Amino acid sequence: MGSSGGTIKMSVFGAIMALLQFVNPAVASEDYYTGNETDRLALLEFKVAISSDPFGSFSSWNDSSAHFCKWQGVTCSTRHRGDRVAVLDLRSLKLSGSISPHVGNLSFLTKLLLNDNGFTGLIPPEIGSLGRLQHLYLSNNSLTGGVPEALGRGLKNLQVLDLYLNDLSGEIPAPIFNLSLLRCLSFSWNHFHGALPWNLGILLPKLQNFAVYANEFTGSVPASLSNASNLVALQLGYNRFTGRVPSMASSRNLRYLMIDHNSLGSGDDDDDDDLGFLSSLTIASRLDILDMSHNNFGGTFPEQVANLSTRLRTLDMGSNRISGKIPSGMRNLIRLQLFDASSNNLSGKIPWSIGNLQSLESLDLSYNKISGSVPLSIGNLSRLVLFSLGGNRHLDGEIPVSIGNCSKLIFLDLSDNNLRGIIPLEVMSLTSLSRVLNLSRNGLTGVIPAEVRNLKNLGSLDLSHNLLSGEIPHSMGSCLGIEVVNLRENLLQGSIPDCLGVLRGIQRFDVSVNNLTGEIPDVFQDMKFLQLLNISYNDLEGEVPRRGVLKNGSIILVAGNSRLCGGVPELELPPCNFKGLKKAILSKKWKIVIASTISSMLFLTLIVIFWIRKRGKQGSVADDDSKLQLSYQRLLKATNGFSTTNLLGTGSYGSVYRGVLTENGTTIAVKVFNLDHRGAFKSFLAECEALKNIRHRNLVKILTVCSGVDRQGNDFKALVYELLANGSLEEWLHPVERADEPPKSLSLSFRQRMNVAINVASALDYLHHQCETPIVHCDLKPNNILLDEDKVGHVGDFGLARFLRSSDDNPCTTSLTSSTIGIKGTIGYAPPEYGMGNEVSTQGDVYSFGILLLEMLTGRRPTNEIFEEGLNLRTFVQSALSQIPFPTEALDPILLNELRLRQISKEIVIAVLKISVACASESPQERPSISQVLARLKNPHFPNHI
Ligand SMILES: *[C@@H]1O[C@H](CO)[C@@H](O)[C@H](O)[C@H]1NC(C)=O
Ligand SMILES: *[C@@H]1O[C@H](CO)[C@@H](O)[C@H](O)[C@H]1NC(C)=O
Ligand SMILES: *[C@@H]1O[C@H](CO)[C@@H](O)[C@H](O)[C@H]1NC(C)=O
Ligand SMILES: *[C@@H]1O[C@H](CO)[C@@H](O)[C@H](O)[C@H]1NC(C)=O
Ligand SMILES: *[C@@H]1O[C@H](CO)[C@@H](O)[C@H](O)[C@H]1NC(C)=O
């Protein structure tokens, strides 16, 4: 079973440990008496052995102060002549040091409580002389050595001996088991070995709690435990016990039985006596936890399990050799939270009545030989967190759609069975899945549902070894938590979507043995955690990426793709012959520098031609500017060698630097494209293409294009823009204090914000409706909106811009007219439909505009961590709008202040919020056009208070 089951078990275990904490005695305060010298001296000696006392608990332990009966942790008895220390309670005080042997002189001590500290060294045998001692708690320290035999002779009154969680070792001295008043005896979590006395249950008739969990004990479970009628908890787990478990027919009070992780049982399939003790447990009417997992129990699953206490919460029988079928009578165990029978020899069908176990949180029946279909009644288990039927080989039929009701599932494993049919959308809609979805090794058909986008928190998706066809859905780009993707051995076609590039956490990506075509996206180079990229046995072509993490050739497997070339030399692929212009420009190999230069020149010529044509047509506003011919050297000088002090920001495809032209002092912004990133070249083309044709007062003006070779001989592509005095809207909405600058008091008033909104809407209206070919910006966000000295907004960064298909496509724009968007814009601002691989559209920009406006009014980013699980910026505002009166706290504090000062009216803010919410509708059809939005915002009657 996966580690998830382990975690759940461990937490159950933790809960039991908490329940089993021995009840510590209340410490009564005593009156002041004159003291006994022996006790006083012994206490002072005890203090001497303490090496660290961070809470200063011992500061009161001094001669000059009060009588020792008043010292912290000391309680005296009044029943004896003079004062005698009766209780020494120094629990959980972070003490370290050793336990002084002088403690043995406190001869009236009844309770010694030193648990939950950092005591080291040996348990002093002198403790054995404390004949009145009833409770000895030394648990959760770092004591070493053995249990002194003396404890078994001096301490005839001992009722509680708690040595839990230390570093003790050796065998338990036999006299300890003669302390017949013992109720609680815990040796758990130490390194003790040896066997337990067979007559334990007779020697210790009052025993309630016996715990030796996690040691190295051997031998058999004492048969005499069947006489231990007071037993409440028996914890023998994680040892090396062998043989049969005795009948527990006297243990009416038993609540916790943990015998897991031993070698108990005969391992014989036919030996039904192995599980005989289970029948005897029906007497324990308060049984809560039964963990017998990881043993050697054979025999058939006893029907009597159905008669166990209805209070049972945990039944763990996993990893044994139990055969037979799961009795339908188990429906009685209505409080069962964990049922684990994994890794046994169970056969037959899963009883329909399993659906009655409505408290179940963890159901693990994996690795058996269970057959039949998965009962629909599984859907009744609405609290299920972990569900595993993997590795049964024989389960058939379809995956029941009712699993969709198990809305708390985080781990679902149906792998290695004989399941058929499609993957139900309901499974892909389990947004709770955060650990594992494993449907591998079945006979599933159909496509991978686009609903996979719901699995935003999923860590591991395994659909390998099925008969899935169709393409890898683009919507998988929404599975942002994913670390492992395994689609091996299916019938998948099409290409590997670029948009998986946003999945930065991927560690293993295996699409081997499919029918995939196209090129390997460069995006894998940037996946910093990638450990395996297996694309072998497909029909992929083109150059194998070789940068970033893929410099390490051992993590990429490419065999069986005859048309691949390049990559790191270890892959032993043939070199690529660079036919394409794009390849040539991207390559840094000296061999092809000539080709590169030629193509760069061709490219430049193209740009210049566009430029000239445009100027001829329209008469350019930027006439003077476009004469600006800037070489790499001049840009180098202008930006002070592209120094980091001049860096204005870095984006997906490059960096933007501030520069000053030495000739005339003009300030410029230079966007340098990082050509190592394949998409960057496309982005450069897109941006040139978009900007060369368009002029609008609310768009950032491009001054010139620089395309050349840098000092290292690498291709260099840059765009030079006008630099706007007031930076980006981002800096205004979310000012960052920088160490090297005095804090700025940046803030925009409501009126200024509305003006910027109108500027941006005007620019979009122009792009969408007034250009020859409609242009979709695709990446509208505060970072891409720049403010000039008058705080007029200008839309910039056209790196992702797309032209919408039009009848008179010219050859240059068609290269940019992709029907689906590979790059999705920025998380939070990109509309939901892009994540599903939908075409880019003007409605997509409207969505981003809506989000932008909501951000401007609330001051909250759409990626704010409060937004998760169905709550997002839009639903947040929508629910605020539905409250009466409107909770103004939802607004940016600056606007809130303006409201208080009555500089703006609440009605107008609400009206703008409503428009924003409409723009950010989930469904593209419900969004208004940007022209409608603009008209509304500019309507003199609408913002009559602005
Ligand atoms: C404790 O008793 C022992 C003898 O039993 C003695 O040697 C020792 O000094 C005593 N310690 C104190 C602190 O009185
Ligand atoms: C002795 O204990 C008293 C409190 O009981 C405390 O105020 C005093 O500082 C202590 N003296 C020394 C020397 O620690
Ligand atoms: C103090 O305790 C010792 C040891 O138990 C005992 O011998 C002595 O009589 C006691 N003294 C008083 C005054 O109680
Ligand atoms: C052990 O003691 C420490 C310190 O008091 C405490 O924080 C920790 O929870 C204890 N551990 C257990 C298992 O009880
Ligand atoms: C692989 O895909 C091609 C078309 O892309 C198709 O002709 C071929 O039949 C497919 N092969 C298999 C085994 O599905």
PDB file of N, CA and C in Angstrom, residues 377-428:
ATOM      1  N   SER A 377     -22.369   1.013  -4.694  1.00  0.00           N
ATOM      2  CA  SER A 377     -22.625   1.520  -3.339  1.00  0.00           C
ATOM      3  C   SER A 377     -21.410   2.232  -2.753  1.00  0.00           C
ATOM      4  N   ILE A 378     -20.258   2.110  -3.418  1.00  0.00           N
ATOM      5  CA  ILE A 378     -19.066   2.848  -2.988  1.00  0.00           C
ATOM      6  C   ILE A 378     -19.407   4.343  -2.869  1.00  0.00           C
ATOM      7  N   GLY A 379     -20.318   4.778  -3.749  1.00  0.00           N
ATOM      8  CA  GLY A 379     -20.697   6.187  -3.760  1.00  0.00           C
ATOM      9  C   GLY A 379     -21.329   6.655  -2.458  1.00  0.00           C
ATOM     10  N   ASN A 380     -21.781   5.683  -1.620  1.00  0.00           N
ATOM     11  CA  ASN A 380     -22.369   6.074  -0.331  1.00  0.00           C
ATOM     12  C   ASN A 380     -21.302   6.448   0.695  1.00  0.00           C
ATOM     13  N   LEU A 381     -20.058   6.098   0.390  1.00  0.00           N
ATOM     14  CA  LEU A 381     -18.993   6.323   1.371  1.00  0.00           C
ATOM     15  C   LEU A 381     -18.462   7.741   1.198  1.00  0.00           C
ATOM     16  N   SER A 382     -19.262   8.694   1.626  1.00  0.00           N
ATOM     17  CA  SER A 382     -18.939  10.085   1.296  1.00  0.00           C
ATOM     18  C   SER A 382     -17.802  10.650   2.129  1.00  0.00           C
ATOM     19  N   ARG A 383     -17.354   9.883   3.134  1.00  0.00           N
ATOM     20  CA  ARG A 383     -16.231  10.396   3.941  1.00  0.00           C
ATOM     21  C   ARG A 383     -14.889   9.814   3.507  1.00  0.00           C
ATOM     22  N   LEU A 384     -14.953   8.969   2.472  1.00  0.00           N
ATOM     23  CA  LEU A 384     -13.752   8.251   2.064  1.00  0.00           C
ATOM     24  C   LEU A 384     -12.631   9.206   1.654  1.00  0.00           C
ATOM     25  N   VAL A 385     -11.469   8.988   2.202  1.00  0.00           N
ATOM     26  CA  VAL A 385     -10.297   9.795   1.871  1.00  0.00           C
ATOM     27  C   VAL A 385      -9.323   8.965   1.032  1.00  0.00           C
ATOM     28  N   LEU A 386      -9.199   7.696   1.404  1.00  0.00           N
ATOM     29  CA  LEU A 386      -8.312   6.800   0.675  1.00  0.00           C
ATOM     30  C   LEU A 386      -9.110   5.595   0.210  1.00  0.00           C
ATOM     31  N   PHE A 387      -9.000   5.248  -1.057  1.00  0.00           N
ATOM     32  CA  PHE A 387      -9.702   4.092  -1.604  1.00  0.00           C
ATOM     33  C   PHE A 387      -8.758   3.383  -2.547  1.00  0.00           C
ATOM     34  N   SER A 388      -8.447   2.138  -2.216  1.00  0.00           N
ATOM     35  CA  SER A 388      -7.528   1.416  -3.078  1.00  0.00           C
ATOM     36  C   SER A 388      -8.001   0.001  -3.335  1.00  0.00           C
ATOM     37  N   LEU A 389      -8.091  -0.337  -4.617  1.00  0.00           N
ATOM     38  CA  LEU A 389      -8.404  -1.702  -5.038  1.00  0.00           C
ATOM     39  C   LEU A 389      -7.328  -2.197  -5.988  1.00  0.00           C
ATOM     40  N   GLY A 390      -6.207  -1.483  -6.014  1.00  0.00           N
ATOM     41  CA  GLY A 390      -5.157  -1.795  -6.981  1.00  0.00           C
ATOM     42  C   GLY A 390      -4.632  -3.211  -6.839  1.00  0.00           C
ATOM     43  N   GLY A 391      -4.142  -3.767  -7.941  1.00  0.00           N
ATOM     44  CA  GLY A 391      -3.430  -5.042  -7.890  1.00  0.00           C
ATOM     45  C   GLY A 391      -4.282  -6.246  -7.573  1.00  0.00           C
ATOM     46  N   ASN A 392      -5.598  -6.178  -7.840  1.00  0.00           N
ATOM     47  CA  ASN A 392      -6.411  -7.368  -7.645  1.00  0.00           C
ATOM     48  C   ASN A 392      -6.478  -8.232  -8.899  1.00  0.00           C
ATOM     49  N   ARG A 393      -6.095  -7.644 -10.019  1.00  0.00           N
ATOM     50  CA  ARG A 393      -6.041  -8.355 -11.303  1.00  0.00           C
ATOM     51  C   ARG A 393      -7.414  -8.776 -11.836  1.00  0.00           C
ATOM     52  N   HIS A 394      -8.334  -9.128 -10.959  1.00  0.00           N
ATOM     53  CA  HIS A 394      -9.572  -9.755 -11.430  1.00  0.00           C
ATOM     54  C   HIS A 394     -10.790  -8.847 -11.434  1.00  0.00           C
ATOM     55  N   LEU A 395     -10.674  -7.649 -10.874  1.00  0.00           N
ATOM     56  CA  LEU A 395     -11.860  -6.783 -10.867  1.00  0.00           C
ATOM     57  C   LEU A 395     -12.189  -6.373 -12.287  1.00  0.00           C
ATOM     58  N   ASP A 396     -13.474  -6.479 -12.665  1.00  0.00           N
ATOM     59  CA  ASP A 396     -13.811  -6.083 -14.029  1.00  0.00           C
ATOM     60  C   ASP A 396     -14.996  -5.123 -14.022  1.00  0.00           C
ATOM     61  N   GLY A 397     -15.600  -4.953 -15.184  1.00  0.00           N
ATOM     62  CA  GLY A 397     -16.690  -3.978 -15.300  1.00  0.00           C
ATOM     63  C   GLY A 397     -16.137  -2.576 -15.426  1.00  0.00           C
ATOM     64  N   GLU A 398     -17.025  -1.602 -15.299  1.00  0.00           N
ATOM     65  CA  GLU A 398     -16.616  -0.211 -15.474  1.00  0.00           C
ATOM     66  C   GLU A 398     -16.360   0.462 -14.132  1.00  0.00           C
ATOM     67  N   ILE A 399     -15.661   1.560 -14.182  1.00  0.00           N
ATOM     68  CA  ILE A 399     -15.451   2.345 -12.963  1.00  0.00           C
ATOM     69  C   ILE A 399     -16.792   2.997 -12.639  1.00  0.00           C
ATOM     70  N   PRO A 400     -17.365   2.746 -11.443  1.00  0.00           N
ATOM     71  CA  PRO A 400     -18.694   3.309 -11.190  1.00  0.00           C
ATOM     72  C   PRO A 400     -18.651   4.842 -11.103  1.00  0.00           C
ATOM     73  N   VAL A 401     -19.600   5.473 -11.796  1.00  0.00           N
ATOM     74  CA  VAL A 401     -19.629   6.942 -11.780  1.00  0.00           C
ATOM     75  C   VAL A 401     -19.915   7.456 -10.380  1.00  0.00           C
ATOM     76  N   SER A 402     -20.509   6.583  -9.542  1.00  0.00           N
ATOM     77  CA  SER A 402     -20.865   7.032  -8.185  1.00  0.00           C
ATOM     78  C   SER A 402     -19.641   7.426  -7.370  1.00  0.00           C
ATOM     79  N   ILE A 403     -18.451   7.021  -7.821  1.00  0.00           N
ATOM     80  CA  ILE A 403     -17.235   7.428  -7.098  1.00  0.00           C
ATOM     81  C   ILE A 403     -17.186   8.954  -7.003  1.00  0.00           C
ATOM     82  N   GLY A 404     -17.826   9.604  -7.972  1.00  0.00           N
ATOM     83  CA  GLY A 404     -17.878  11.061  -7.954  1.00  0.00           C
ATOM     84  C   GLY A 404     -18.472  11.631  -6.666  1.00  0.00           C
ATOM     85  N   ASN A 405     -19.242  10.790  -5.932  1.00  0.00           N
ATOM     86  CA  ASN A 405     -19.818  11.279  -4.665  1.00  0.00           C
ATOM     87  C   ASN A 405     -18.808  11.276  -3.521  1.00  0.00           C
ATOM     88  N   CYS A 406     -17.725  10.571  -3.725  1.00  0.00           N
ATOM     89  CA  CYS A 406     -16.723  10.480  -2.645  1.00  0.00           C
ATOM     90  C   CYS A 406     -15.872  11.738  -2.706  1.00  0.00           C
ATOM     91  N   SER A 407     -16.465  12.839  -2.298  1.00  0.00           N
ATOM     92  CA  SER A 407     -15.856  14.132  -2.602  1.00  0.00           C
ATOM     93  C   SER A 407     -14.721  14.503  -1.667  1.00  0.00           C
ATOM     94  N   LYS A 408     -14.333  13.564  -0.791  1.00  0.00           N
ATOM     95  CA  LYS A 408     -13.190  13.862   0.082  1.00  0.00           C
ATOM     96  C   LYS A 408     -11.962  13.053  -0.309  1.00  0.00           C
ATOM     97  N   LEU A 409     -12.096  12.241  -1.371  1.00  0.00           N
ATOM     98  CA  LEU A 409     -10.984  11.362  -1.754  1.00  0.00           C
ATOM     99  C   LEU A 409      -9.716  12.143  -2.056  1.00  0.00           C
ATOM    100  N   ILE A 410      -8.622  11.728  -1.477  1.00  0.00           N
ATOM    101  CA  ILE A 410      -7.350  12.307  -1.894  1.00  0.00           C
ATOM    102  C   ILE A 410      -6.462  11.262  -2.564  1.00  0.00           C
ATOM    103  N   PHE A 411      -6.839   9.994  -2.428  1.00  0.00           N
ATOM    104  CA  PHE A 411      -6.012   8.913  -2.951  1.00  0.00           C
ATOM    105  C   PHE A 411      -6.949   7.878  -3.560  1.00  0.00           C
ATOM    106  N   LEU A 412      -6.828   7.639  -4.845  1.00  0.00           N
ATOM    107  CA  LEU A 412      -7.680   6.658  -5.519  1.00  0.00           C
ATOM    108  C   LEU A 412      -6.812   5.772  -6.394  1.00  0.00           C
ATOM    109  N   ASP A 413      -6.822   4.469  -6.096  1.00  0.00           N
ATOM    110  CA  ASP A 413      -5.989   3.537  -6.851  1.00  0.00           C
ATOM    111  C   ASP A 413      -6.838   2.344  -7.281  1.00  0.00           C
ATOM    112  N   LEU A 414      -7.091   2.255  -8.576  1.00  0.00           N
ATOM    113  CA  LEU A 414      -7.838   1.113  -9.119  1.00  0.00           C
ATOM    114  C   LEU A 414      -6.951   0.359 -10.104  1.00  0.00           C
ATOM    115  N   SER A 415      -5.658   0.531  -9.975  1.00  0.00           N
ATOM    116  CA  SER A 415      -4.719   0.024 -10.985  1.00  0.00           C
ATOM    117  C   SER A 415      -4.645  -1.494 -11.005  1.00  0.00           C
ATOM    118  N   ASP A 416      -4.106  -1.988 -12.101  1.00  0.00           N
ATOM    119  CA  ASP A 416      -3.792  -3.399 -12.234  1.00  0.00           C
ATOM    120  C   ASP A 416      -5.012  -4.280 -11.971  1.00  0.00           C
ATOM    121  N   ASN A 417      -6.051  -4.040 -12.757  1.00  0.00           N
ATOM    122  CA  ASN A 417      -7.251  -4.848 -12.722  1.00  0.00           C
ATOM    123  C   ASN A 417      -7.686  -5.077 -14.147  1.00  0.00           C
ATOM    124  N   ASN A 418      -8.943  -5.352 -14.303  1.00  0.00           N
ATOM    125  CA  ASN A 418      -9.436  -5.669 -15.628  1.00  0.00           C
ATOM    126  C   ASN A 418     -10.565  -4.712 -15.996  1.00  0.00           C
ATOM    127  N   LEU A 419     -10.473  -3.483 -15.502  1.00  0.00           N
ATOM    128  CA  LEU A 419     -11.571  -2.526 -15.697  1.00  0.00           C
ATOM    129  C   LEU A 419     -11.644  -2.094 -17.159  1.00  0.00           C
ATOM    130  N   ARG A 420     -12.886  -1.881 -17.624  1.00  0.00           N
ATOM    131  CA  ARG A 420     -13.103  -1.514 -19.016  1.00  0.00           C
ATOM    132  C   ARG A 420     -13.932  -0.229 -19.083  1.00  0.00           C
ATOM    133  N   GLY A 421     -14.185   0.191 -20.323  1.00  0.00           N
ATOM    134  CA  GLY A 421     -15.007   1.387 -20.492  1.00  0.00           C
ATOM    135  C   GLY A 421     -14.171   2.649 -20.367  1.00  0.00           C
ATOM    136  N   ILE A 422     -14.852   3.759 -20.328  1.00  0.00           N
ATOM    137  CA  ILE A 422     -14.153   5.046 -20.335  1.00  0.00           C
ATOM    138  C   ILE A 422     -13.826   5.487 -18.901  1.00  0.00           C
ATOM    139  N   ILE A 423     -12.987   6.486 -18.824  1.00  0.00           N
ATOM    140  CA  ILE A 423     -12.725   7.098 -17.516  1.00  0.00           C
ATOM    141  C   ILE A 423     -13.878   8.053 -17.255  1.00  0.00           C
ATOM    142  N   PRO A 424     -14.707   7.799 -16.228  1.00  0.00           N
ATOM    143  CA  PRO A 424     -15.863   8.680 -16.035  1.00  0.00           C
ATOM    144  C   PRO A 424     -15.419  10.108 -15.694  1.00  0.00           C
ATOM    145  N   LEU A 425     -16.155  11.059 -16.261  1.00  0.00           N
ATOM    146  CA  LEU A 425     -15.866  12.468 -15.976  1.00  0.00           C
ATOM    147  C   LEU A 425     -15.922  12.710 -14.473  1.00  0.00           C
ATOM    148  N   GLU A 426     -16.795  11.910 -13.808  1.00  0.00           N
ATOM    149  CA  GLU A 426     -16.979  12.093 -12.365  1.00  0.00           C
ATOM    150  C   GLU A 426     -15.675  11.866 -11.609  1.00  0.00           C
ATOM    151  N   VAL A 427     -14.856  10.947 -12.118  1.00  0.00           N
ATOM    152  CA  VAL A 427     -13.571  10.697 -11.449  1.00  0.00           C
ATOM    153  C   VAL A 427     -12.665  11.910 -11.618  1.00  0.00           C
ATOM    154  N   MET A 428     -12.662  12.441 -12.844  1.00  0.00           N
ATOM    155  CA  MET A 428     -11.806  13.588 -13.120  1.00  0.00           C
ATOM    156  C   MET A 428     -12.332  14.863 -12.446  1.00  0.00           C
TER     157      MET A 428
END
